[in-house]
Amino acid sequence: DGNYMMVMEYTKQGSLGKLLNSKYGKLDWASKVANLYYIASRLNTIYYTNLVHKDFHSGNIVNQNMYSSYITDFGLCKPVSQDSNSKALFGVLPYIAPEVLYSHGKEYTQKSDIYTFGIIISEVFTGYPPYYNIPHDNVLAIKICYSLRPKIRCKVPQLLLDLMNKCLDTEPQNRPTAKELGDTLHQFFKDLKNNKTELYRQIQNIKDLDKNFITYDQVKYQTHPQAIYTSRLLNLSNLPKPGNNTYIFIKLVNMLLIVNLLIYKMQVMIFIFLDWI
């Protein structure tokens, strides 16, 4: 009758977000690195066809088992060369790169997906979705443009942190490619089995590594009612241009502190002078 049906493989573990939510404590380092490797590898396959995903987050990654991930939901996927004329921004706010937020979706490139991959790395490391305890609103978007990134509140090997931070760089051109990520993570996976490697040494130097992680606890893990992890239309405004804003912000704060200190000293001197008179 002209109708078509698409049959897809059933993934027993559900989304990556669901897997981390329910079985984070069962994931060892090999499983975490393997998951990230497969995600990077699938992402590279998408890029090989000259596409970008545009709605990349842990809810659109599914797992057949504890270590192998697949990317799904290509409804917004488009060719890299295709310009976006839409002024609407659609997605899950915590996973969207700052340049995409600022441009309302017009500056979406493959490197924007790489930023999202960095957010996913933080989620795999901690077991917590990004910014789960604050509203996903215009204020958060502004903070992301001002270089806010998810906190890693647990011990993680420095090599893995460095890789995550490269993905989360404010400047898109400084982020690695999906192929570079895949190659690095594949090497890391092999290094986990070799006690002469730096990664193996870093892991061994973290005492009781798994115990030091923030494990999932329903009492501690209270998601803010305005933290939304489903794709939606985002109405954002007055966002600052992304860049090395952290340093500018710190300098401004320091200047204000110095000015306030000088004003205080002047007031003290005036009081002393008046008292002397």
PDB file of C-alpha atoms in Angstrom:
ATOM      1  CA  ASP A   1       0.000   0.000   0.000  1.00  0.00           C
ATOM      2  CA  GLY A   2       3.031   2.280  -0.297  1.00  0.00           C
ATOM      3  CA  ASN A   3       3.693   2.508   3.428  1.00  0.00           C
ATOM      4  CA  TYR A   4       7.076   1.667   4.873  1.00  0.00           C
ATOM      5  CA  MET A   5       8.126   0.363   8.256  1.00  0.00           C
ATOM      6  CA  MET A   6      11.573   0.725   9.783  1.00  0.00           C
ATOM      7  CA  VAL A   7      12.676  -2.151  12.041  1.00  0.00           C
ATOM      8  CA  MET A   8      15.391  -1.269  14.544  1.00  0.00           C
ATOM      9  CA  GLU A   9      17.376  -3.268  17.056  1.00  0.00           C
ATOM     10  CA  TYR A  10      15.942  -3.230  20.577  1.00  0.00           C
ATOM     11  CA  THR A  11      18.378  -1.808  23.111  1.00  0.00           C
ATOM     12  CA  LYS A  12      17.891  -3.515  26.458  1.00  0.00           C
ATOM     13  CA  GLN A  13      19.575  -0.854  28.603  1.00  0.00           C
ATOM     14  CA  GLY A  14      17.615   2.071  27.158  1.00  0.00           C
ATOM     15  CA  SER A  15      19.204   5.500  26.897  1.00  0.00           C
ATOM     16  CA  LEU A  16      22.650   6.307  28.250  1.00  0.00           C
ATOM     17  CA  GLY A  17      21.020   8.709  30.690  1.00  0.00           C
ATOM     18  CA  LYS A  18      18.794   5.910  31.984  1.00  0.00           C
ATOM     19  CA  LEU A  19      21.761   3.540  32.243  1.00  0.00           C
ATOM     20  CA  LEU A  20      23.767   6.051  34.283  1.00  0.00           C
ATOM     21  CA  ASN A  21      20.742   6.774  36.432  1.00  0.00           C
ATOM     22  CA  SER A  22      20.071   3.149  37.332  1.00  0.00           C
ATOM     23  CA  LYS A  23      23.370   1.271  37.003  1.00  0.00           C
ATOM     24  CA  TYR A  24      26.135   3.820  37.428  1.00  0.00           C
ATOM     25  CA  GLY A  25      27.656   1.904  40.341  1.00  0.00           C
ATOM     26  CA  LYS A  26      28.126  -1.157  38.122  1.00  0.00           C
ATOM     27  CA  LEU A  27      30.149   0.709  35.501  1.00  0.00           C
ATOM     28  CA  ASP A  28      33.900   0.276  35.895  1.00  0.00           C
ATOM     29  CA  TRP A  29      36.510   2.406  34.146  1.00  0.00           C
ATOM     30  CA  ALA A  30      36.708   0.051  31.184  1.00  0.00           C
ATOM     31  CA  SER A  31      32.933   0.324  30.647  1.00  0.00           C
ATOM     32  CA  LYS A  32      32.990   4.121  30.881  1.00  0.00           C
ATOM     33  CA  VAL A  33      35.877   4.514  28.447  1.00  0.00           C
ATOM     34  CA  ALA A  34      34.358   1.919  26.081  1.00  0.00           C
ATOM     35  CA  ASN A  35      31.014   3.755  26.053  1.00  0.00           C
ATOM     36  CA  LEU A  36      32.741   7.034  25.246  1.00  0.00           C
ATOM     37  CA  TYR A  37      34.828   5.375  22.536  1.00  0.00           C
ATOM     38  CA  TYR A  38      31.742   3.955  20.818  1.00  0.00           C
ATOM     39  CA  ILE A  39      29.947   7.306  21.000  1.00  0.00           C
ATOM     40  CA  ALA A  40      32.944   9.098  19.475  1.00  0.00           C
ATOM     41  CA  SER A  41      33.227   6.407  16.805  1.00  0.00           C
ATOM     42  CA  ARG A  42      29.518   6.705  15.871  1.00  0.00           C
ATOM     43  CA  LEU A  43      29.864  10.486  15.823  1.00  0.00           C
ATOM     44  CA  ASN A  44      32.802  10.189  13.451  1.00  0.00           C
ATOM     45  CA  THR A  45      30.667   8.010  11.157  1.00  0.00           C
ATOM     46  CA  ILE A  46      28.059  10.781  11.039  1.00  0.00           C
ATOM     47  CA  TYR A  47      30.748  13.317  10.186  1.00  0.00           C
ATOM     48  CA  TYR A  48      32.179  11.047   7.498  1.00  0.00           C
ATOM     49  CA  THR A  49      28.890  11.578   5.642  1.00  0.00           C
ATOM     50  CA  ASN A  50      29.332  15.346   6.144  1.00  0.00           C
ATOM     51  CA  LEU A  51      26.418  15.711   8.589  1.00  0.00           C
ATOM     52  CA  VAL A  52      25.888  17.269  12.011  1.00  0.00           C
ATOM     53  CA  HIS A  53      23.454  15.853  14.584  1.00  0.00           C
ATOM     54  CA  LYS A  54      22.045  19.103  16.099  1.00  0.00           C
ATOM     55  CA  ASP A  55      20.146  17.404  18.946  1.00  0.00           C
ATOM     56  CA  PHE A  56      22.909  15.439  20.626  1.00  0.00           C
ATOM     57  CA  HIS A  57      22.468  14.499  24.303  1.00  0.00           C
ATOM     58  CA  SER A  58      22.471  11.438  26.573  1.00  0.00           C
ATOM     59  CA  GLY A  59      18.767  10.838  25.931  1.00  0.00           C
ATOM     60  CA  ASN A  60      19.544  10.267  22.246  1.00  0.00           C
ATOM     61  CA  ILE A  61      22.233   7.681  22.985  1.00  0.00           C
ATOM     62  CA  VAL A  62      21.079   4.105  23.604  1.00  0.00           C
ATOM     63  CA  ASN A  63      22.844   1.048  25.000  1.00  0.00           C
ATOM     64  CA  GLN A  64      22.441  -2.605  24.086  1.00  0.00           C
ATOM     65  CA  ASN A  65      24.724  -3.539  26.986  1.00  0.00           C
ATOM     66  CA  MET A  66      26.889  -1.873  29.637  1.00  0.00           C
ATOM     67  CA  TYR A  67      29.669  -0.741  27.327  1.00  0.00           C
ATOM     68  CA  SER A  68      28.424  -0.237  23.755  1.00  0.00           C
ATOM     69  CA  SER A  69      26.508   2.927  22.794  1.00  0.00           C
ATOM     70  CA  TYR A  70      24.570   3.978  19.690  1.00  0.00           C
ATOM     71  CA  ILE A  71      23.456   7.457  18.593  1.00  0.00           C
ATOM     72  CA  THR A  72      19.779   7.871  17.635  1.00  0.00           C
ATOM     73  CA  ASP A  73      17.160  10.523  16.781  1.00  0.00           C
ATOM     74  CA  PHE A  74      18.430  12.185  13.619  1.00  0.00           C
ATOM     75  CA  GLY A  75      15.333  14.317  13.144  1.00  0.00           C
ATOM     76  CA  LEU A  76      17.342  17.564  13.149  1.00  0.00           C
ATOM     77  CA  CYS A  77      20.411  16.118  11.430  1.00  0.00           C
ATOM     78  CA  LYS A  78      21.530  18.144   8.405  1.00  0.00           C
ATOM     79  CA  PRO A  79      24.462  18.572   5.996  1.00  0.00           C
ATOM     80  CA  VAL A  80      27.339  20.675   7.339  1.00  0.00           C
ATOM     81  CA  SER A  81      27.131  23.002   4.335  1.00  0.00           C
ATOM     82  CA  GLN A  82      23.411  23.705   4.815  1.00  0.00           C
ATOM     83  CA  ASP A  83      22.847  27.072   6.473  1.00  0.00           C
ATOM     84  CA  SER A  84      20.153  27.439   9.097  1.00  0.00           C
ATOM     85  CA  ASN A  85      17.682  30.200   8.295  1.00  0.00           C
ATOM     86  CA  SER A  86      15.533  29.459  11.312  1.00  0.00           C
ATOM     87  CA  LYS A  87      15.691  31.867  14.231  1.00  0.00           C
ATOM     88  CA  ALA A  88      14.376  29.158  16.560  1.00  0.00           C
ATOM     89  CA  LEU A  89      16.703  27.144  18.788  1.00  0.00           C
ATOM     90  CA  PHE A  90      15.660  23.598  19.646  1.00  0.00           C
ATOM     91  CA  GLY A  91      17.368  21.148  21.987  1.00  0.00           C
ATOM     92  CA  VAL A  92      18.353  20.385  25.585  1.00  0.00           C
ATOM     93  CA  LEU A  93      19.951  23.526  27.009  1.00  0.00           C
ATOM     94  CA  PRO A  94      22.783  22.016  29.141  1.00  0.00           C
ATOM     95  CA  TYR A  95      24.163  20.141  26.120  1.00  0.00           C
ATOM     96  CA  ILE A  96      24.192  23.053  23.668  1.00  0.00           C
ATOM     97  CA  ALA A  97      27.510  24.698  22.805  1.00  0.00           C
ATOM     98  CA  PRO A  98      27.906  28.394  23.716  1.00  0.00           C
ATOM     99  CA  GLU A  99      28.390  29.514  20.104  1.00  0.00           C
ATOM    100  CA  VAL A 100      25.093  27.823  19.195  1.00  0.00           C
ATOM    101  CA  LEU A 101      23.280  29.523  22.077  1.00  0.00           C
ATOM    102  CA  TYR A 102      24.682  32.925  21.123  1.00  0.00           C
ATOM    103  CA  SER A 103      23.803  32.547  17.430  1.00  0.00           C
ATOM    104  CA  HIS A 104      20.375  30.993  18.144  1.00  0.00           C
ATOM    105  CA  GLY A 105      21.406  27.862  16.263  1.00  0.00           C
ATOM    106  CA  LYS A 106      22.930  29.521  13.204  1.00  0.00           C
ATOM    107  CA  GLU A 107      26.548  28.656  14.057  1.00  0.00           C
ATOM    108  CA  TYR A 108      26.060  24.918  14.519  1.00  0.00           C
ATOM    109  CA  THR A 109      29.055  22.906  13.293  1.00  0.00           C
ATOM    110  CA  GLN A 110      30.554  19.487  13.938  1.00  0.00           C
ATOM    111  CA  LYS A 111      32.627  21.116  16.678  1.00  0.00           C
ATOM    112  CA  SER A 112      29.344  22.017  18.413  1.00  0.00           C
ATOM    113  CA  ASP A 113      28.588  18.292  18.683  1.00  0.00           C
ATOM    114  CA  ILE A 114      32.089  17.827  20.138  1.00  0.00           C
ATOM    115  CA  TYR A 115      31.229  20.292  22.917  1.00  0.00           C
ATOM    116  CA  THR A 116      28.156  18.182  23.654  1.00  0.00           C
ATOM    117  CA  PHE A 117      30.389  15.120  23.764  1.00  0.00           C
ATOM    118  CA  GLY A 118      32.397  16.879  26.485  1.00  0.00           C
ATOM    119  CA  ILE A 119      29.207  17.365  28.508  1.00  0.00           C
ATOM    120  CA  ILE A 120      28.412  13.669  28.027  1.00  0.00           C
ATOM    121  CA  ILE A 121      31.908  12.784  29.278  1.00  0.00           C
ATOM    122  CA  SER A 122      31.185  14.695  32.497  1.00  0.00           C
ATOM    123  CA  GLU A 123      27.890  12.831  32.835  1.00  0.00           C
ATOM    124  CA  VAL A 124      29.565   9.445  32.367  1.00  0.00           C
ATOM    125  CA  PHE A 125      32.235  10.347  34.933  1.00  0.00           C
ATOM    126  CA  THR A 126      29.842  11.495  37.656  1.00  0.00           C
ATOM    127  CA  GLY A 127      26.586   9.679  36.930  1.00  0.00           C
ATOM    128  CA  TYR A 128      24.715  12.978  37.187  1.00  0.00           C
ATOM    129  CA  PRO A 129      23.103  14.908  34.315  1.00  0.00           C
ATOM    130  CA  PRO A 130      24.589  18.378  33.781  1.00  0.00           C
ATOM    131  CA  TYR A 131      23.222  21.227  35.913  1.00  0.00           C
ATOM    132  CA  TYR A 132      20.587  18.987  37.493  1.00  0.00           C
ATOM    133  CA  ASN A 133      20.139  21.252  40.536  1.00  0.00           C
ATOM    134  CA  ILE A 134      19.444  24.603  38.828  1.00  0.00           C
ATOM    135  CA  PRO A 135      16.787  25.929  36.413  1.00  0.00           C
ATOM    136  CA  HIS A 136      17.464  25.462  32.709  1.00  0.00           C
ATOM    137  CA  ASP A 137      16.626  29.021  31.782  1.00  0.00           C
ATOM    138  CA  ASN A 138      18.064  32.175  30.251  1.00  0.00           C
ATOM    139  CA  VAL A 139      20.339  32.685  33.266  1.00  0.00           C
ATOM    140  CA  LEU A 140      21.965  29.292  32.717  1.00  0.00           C
ATOM    141  CA  ALA A 141      22.438  30.084  29.023  1.00  0.00           C
ATOM    142  CA  ILE A 142      24.210  33.323  29.962  1.00  0.00           C
ATOM    143  CA  LYS A 143      26.461  31.464  32.419  1.00  0.00           C
ATOM    144  CA  ILE A 144      27.346  28.861  29.789  1.00  0.00           C
ATOM    145  CA  CYS A 145      28.365  31.647  27.425  1.00  0.00           C
ATOM    146  CA  TYR A 146      30.464  33.002  30.315  1.00  0.00           C
ATOM    147  CA  SER A 147      32.322  29.647  30.446  1.00  0.00           C
ATOM    148  CA  LEU A 148      30.287  27.833  33.112  1.00  0.00           C
ATOM    149  CA  ARG A 149      30.883  24.077  32.871  1.00  0.00           C
ATOM    150  CA  PRO A 150      29.608  21.089  34.909  1.00  0.00           C
ATOM    151  CA  LYS A 151      31.498  20.427  38.137  1.00  0.00           C
ATOM    152  CA  ILE A 152      33.336  17.130  38.535  1.00  0.00           C
ATOM    153  CA  ARG A 153      32.868  16.387  42.222  1.00  0.00           C
ATOM    154  CA  CYS A 154      34.844  13.176  42.281  1.00  0.00           C
ATOM    155  CA  LYS A 155      38.329  11.885  41.583  1.00  0.00           C
ATOM    156  CA  VAL A 156      39.052  11.375  37.899  1.00  0.00           C
ATOM    157  CA  PRO A 157      42.384  10.608  36.183  1.00  0.00           C
ATOM    158  CA  GLN A 158      43.909  13.820  34.845  1.00  0.00           C
ATOM    159  CA  LEU A 159      44.285  12.390  31.334  1.00  0.00           C
ATOM    160  CA  LEU A 160      40.521  11.921  31.105  1.00  0.00           C
ATOM    161  CA  LEU A 161      39.811  15.353  32.588  1.00  0.00           C
ATOM    162  CA  ASP A 162      42.139  16.944  30.041  1.00  0.00           C
ATOM    163  CA  LEU A 163      40.276  15.237  27.208  1.00  0.00           C
ATOM    164  CA  MET A 164      36.929  16.449  28.559  1.00  0.00           C
ATOM    165  CA  ASN A 165      38.180  20.022  28.951  1.00  0.00           C
ATOM    166  CA  LYS A 166      39.459  20.076  25.368  1.00  0.00           C
ATOM    167  CA  CYS A 167      35.962  19.196  24.179  1.00  0.00           C
ATOM    168  CA  LEU A 168      34.464  21.949  26.355  1.00  0.00           C
ATOM    169  CA  ASP A 169      36.797  24.680  25.120  1.00  0.00           C
ATOM    170  CA  THR A 170      34.942  27.925  24.451  1.00  0.00           C
ATOM    171  CA  GLU A 171      36.674  28.272  21.083  1.00  0.00           C
ATOM    172  CA  PRO A 172      35.281  25.655  18.651  1.00  0.00           C
ATOM    173  CA  GLN A 173      38.532  25.447  16.675  1.00  0.00           C
ATOM    174  CA  ASN A 174      40.378  24.295  19.810  1.00  0.00           C
ATOM    175  CA  ARG A 175      38.155  21.238  20.248  1.00  0.00           C
ATOM    176  CA  PRO A 176      39.346  17.859  18.929  1.00  0.00           C
ATOM    177  CA  THR A 177      37.715  16.071  16.016  1.00  0.00           C
ATOM    178  CA  ALA A 178      35.554  12.985  16.483  1.00  0.00           C
ATOM    179  CA  LYS A 179      38.295  10.877  14.898  1.00  0.00           C
ATOM    180  CA  GLU A 180      40.891  12.232  17.317  1.00  0.00           C
ATOM    181  CA  LEU A 181      38.550  11.460  20.205  1.00  0.00           C
ATOM    182  CA  GLY A 182      37.966   7.931  18.952  1.00  0.00           C
ATOM    183  CA  ASP A 183      41.692   7.288  18.519  1.00  0.00           C
ATOM    184  CA  THR A 184      42.514   8.691  21.964  1.00  0.00           C
ATOM    185  CA  LEU A 185      39.766   6.756  23.741  1.00  0.00           C
ATOM    186  CA  HIS A 186      40.717   3.545  21.944  1.00  0.00           C
ATOM    187  CA  GLN A 187      44.271   3.998  23.207  1.00  0.00           C
ATOM    188  CA  PHE A 188      42.983   4.757  26.709  1.00  0.00           C
ATOM    189  CA  PHE A 189      40.979   1.526  26.653  1.00  0.00           C
ATOM    190  CA  LYS A 190      44.150  -0.425  25.849  1.00  0.00           C
ATOM    191  CA  ASP A 191      46.113   1.533  28.464  1.00  0.00           C
ATOM    192  CA  LEU A 192      43.683   0.406  31.158  1.00  0.00           C
ATOM    193  CA  LYS A 193      45.042  -3.123  30.728  1.00  0.00           C
ATOM    194  CA  ASN A 194      48.710  -2.121  30.791  1.00  0.00           C
ATOM    195  CA  ASN A 195      50.189  -1.387  34.217  1.00  0.00           C
ATOM    196  CA  LYS A 196      53.079   0.522  32.622  1.00  0.00           C
ATOM    197  CA  THR A 197      50.906   3.291  31.163  1.00  0.00           C
ATOM    198  CA  GLU A 198      50.230   6.721  32.623  1.00  0.00           C
ATOM    199  CA  LEU A 199      46.461   6.226  32.691  1.00  0.00           C
ATOM    200  CA  TYR A 200      46.809   2.963  34.596  1.00  0.00           C
ATOM    201  CA  ARG A 201      49.123   4.688  37.079  1.00  0.00           C
ATOM    202  CA  GLN A 202      46.724   7.614  37.564  1.00  0.00           C
ATOM    203  CA  ILE A 203      43.838   5.260  38.271  1.00  0.00           C
ATOM    204  CA  GLN A 204      45.874   3.234  40.736  1.00  0.00           C
ATOM    205  CA  ASN A 205      46.949   6.412  42.537  1.00  0.00           C
ATOM    206  CA  ILE A 206      43.341   7.264  43.325  1.00  0.00           C
ATOM    207  CA  LYS A 207      42.654   5.429  46.575  1.00  0.00           C
ATOM    208  CA  ASP A 208      39.478   3.390  46.580  1.00  0.00           C
ATOM    209  CA  LEU A 209      38.541   5.011  43.282  1.00  0.00           C
ATOM    210  CA  ASP A 210      34.974   3.750  43.013  1.00  0.00           C
ATOM    211  CA  LYS A 211      34.250   4.697  46.633  1.00  0.00           C
ATOM    212  CA  ASN A 212      35.389   8.240  45.976  1.00  0.00           C
ATOM    213  CA  PHE A 213      32.845   8.703  43.216  1.00  0.00           C
ATOM    214  CA  ILE A 214      29.543  10.373  43.948  1.00  0.00           C
ATOM    215  CA  THR A 215      27.267   7.358  43.673  1.00  0.00           C
ATOM    216  CA  TYR A 216      23.645   7.672  42.740  1.00  0.00           C
ATOM    217  CA  ASP A 217      21.496   8.439  45.759  1.00  0.00           C
ATOM    218  CA  GLN A 218      17.854   9.409  45.382  1.00  0.00           C
ATOM    219  CA  VAL A 219      18.101  11.557  48.528  1.00  0.00           C
ATOM    220  CA  LYS A 220      21.105  13.531  47.239  1.00  0.00           C
ATOM    221  CA  TYR A 221      20.021  13.504  43.613  1.00  0.00           C
ATOM    222  CA  GLN A 222      17.116  15.931  43.595  1.00  0.00           C
ATOM    223  CA  THR A 223      16.519  17.340  40.135  1.00  0.00           C
ATOM    224  CA  HIS A 224      15.351  20.948  40.084  1.00  0.00           C
ATOM    225  CA  PRO A 225      11.732  21.181  38.849  1.00  0.00           C
ATOM    226  CA  GLN A 226      12.894  23.535  36.081  1.00  0.00           C
ATOM    227  CA  ALA A 227      15.749  21.275  34.957  1.00  0.00           C
ATOM    228  CA  ILE A 228      14.440  19.884  31.660  1.00  0.00           C
ATOM    229  CA  TYR A 229      16.195  17.064  29.790  1.00  0.00           C
ATOM    230  CA  THR A 230      13.872  16.710  26.815  1.00  0.00           C
ATOM    231  CA  SER A 231      14.336  18.616  23.572  1.00  0.00           C
ATOM    232  CA  ARG A 232      12.239  21.772  23.381  1.00  0.00           C
ATOM    233  CA  LEU A 233      12.041  25.188  21.780  1.00  0.00           C
ATOM    234  CA  LEU A 234      14.338  27.590  23.637  1.00  0.00           C
ATOM    235  CA  ASN A 235      13.473  31.269  23.817  1.00  0.00           C
ATOM    236  CA  LEU A 236      16.726  32.914  24.890  1.00  0.00           C
ATOM    237  CA  SER A 237      17.746  36.555  24.775  1.00  0.00           C
ATOM    238  CA  ASN A 238      20.578  38.976  25.601  1.00  0.00           C
ATOM    239  CA  LEU A 239      23.275  36.315  25.571  1.00  0.00           C
ATOM    240  CA  PRO A 240      26.911  37.487  25.727  1.00  0.00           C
ATOM    241  CA  LYS A 241      29.350  36.579  22.974  1.00  0.00           C
ATOM    242  CA  PRO A 242      31.314  33.481  24.041  1.00  0.00           C
ATOM    243  CA  GLY A 243      35.049  33.831  24.493  1.00  0.00           C
ATOM    244  CA  ASN A 244      37.594  33.999  27.253  1.00  0.00           C
ATOM    245  CA  ASN A 245      34.983  35.698  29.405  1.00  0.00           C
ATOM    246  CA  THR A 246      36.063  33.948  32.588  1.00  0.00           C
ATOM    247  CA  TYR A 247      39.214  36.010  32.806  1.00  0.00           C
ATOM    248  CA  ILE A 248      37.358  39.233  32.059  1.00  0.00           C
ATOM    249  CA  PHE A 249      34.770  38.424  34.715  1.00  0.00           C
ATOM    250  CA  ILE A 250      37.451  37.651  37.315  1.00  0.00           C
ATOM    251  CA  LYS A 251      39.280  40.879  36.499  1.00  0.00           C
ATOM    252  CA  LEU A 252      36.087  42.902  36.872  1.00  0.00           C
ATOM    253  CA  VAL A 253      35.336  41.283  40.227  1.00  0.00           C
ATOM    254  CA  ASN A 254      38.885  41.946  41.419  1.00  0.00           C
ATOM    255  CA  MET A 255      38.647  45.563  40.280  1.00  0.00           C
ATOM    256  CA  LEU A 256      35.379  46.013  42.167  1.00  0.00           C
ATOM    257  CA  LEU A 257      36.931  44.507  45.302  1.00  0.00           C
ATOM    258  CA  ILE A 258      39.894  46.870  45.045  1.00  0.00           C
ATOM    259  CA  VAL A 259      37.617  49.870  44.518  1.00  0.00           C
ATOM    260  CA  ASN A 260      35.472  48.884  47.506  1.00  0.00           C
ATOM    261  CA  LEU A 261      38.598  48.459  49.638  1.00  0.00           C
ATOM    262  CA  LEU A 262      39.876  51.890  48.629  1.00  0.00           C
ATOM    263  CA  ILE A 263      36.503  53.465  49.406  1.00  0.00           C
ATOM    264  CA  TYR A 264      36.507  51.793  52.817  1.00  0.00           C
ATOM    265  CA  LYS A 265      40.023  53.040  53.578  1.00  0.00           C
ATOM    266  CA  MET A 266      39.079  56.562  52.519  1.00  0.00           C
ATOM    267  CA  GLN A 267      36.032  56.463  54.786  1.00  0.00           C
ATOM    268  CA  VAL A 268      38.179  55.329  57.708  1.00  0.00           C
ATOM    269  CA  MET A 269      40.691  58.096  57.054  1.00  0.00           C
ATOM    270  CA  ILE A 270      37.906  60.689  56.894  1.00  0.00           C
ATOM    271  CA  PHE A 271      36.449  59.481  60.202  1.00  0.00           C
ATOM    272  CA  ILE A 272      39.888  59.603  61.816  1.00  0.00           C
ATOM    273  CA  PHE A 273      40.511  63.082  60.444  1.00  0.00           C
ATOM    274  CA  LEU A 274      37.129  64.366  61.625  1.00  0.00           C
ATOM    275  CA  ASP A 275      37.700  62.841  65.035  1.00  0.00           C
ATOM    276  CA  TRP A 276      41.147  64.465  65.225  1.00  0.00           C
ATOM    277  CA  ILE A 277      39.648  67.873  64.372  1.00  0.00           C
TER     278      ILE A 277
END
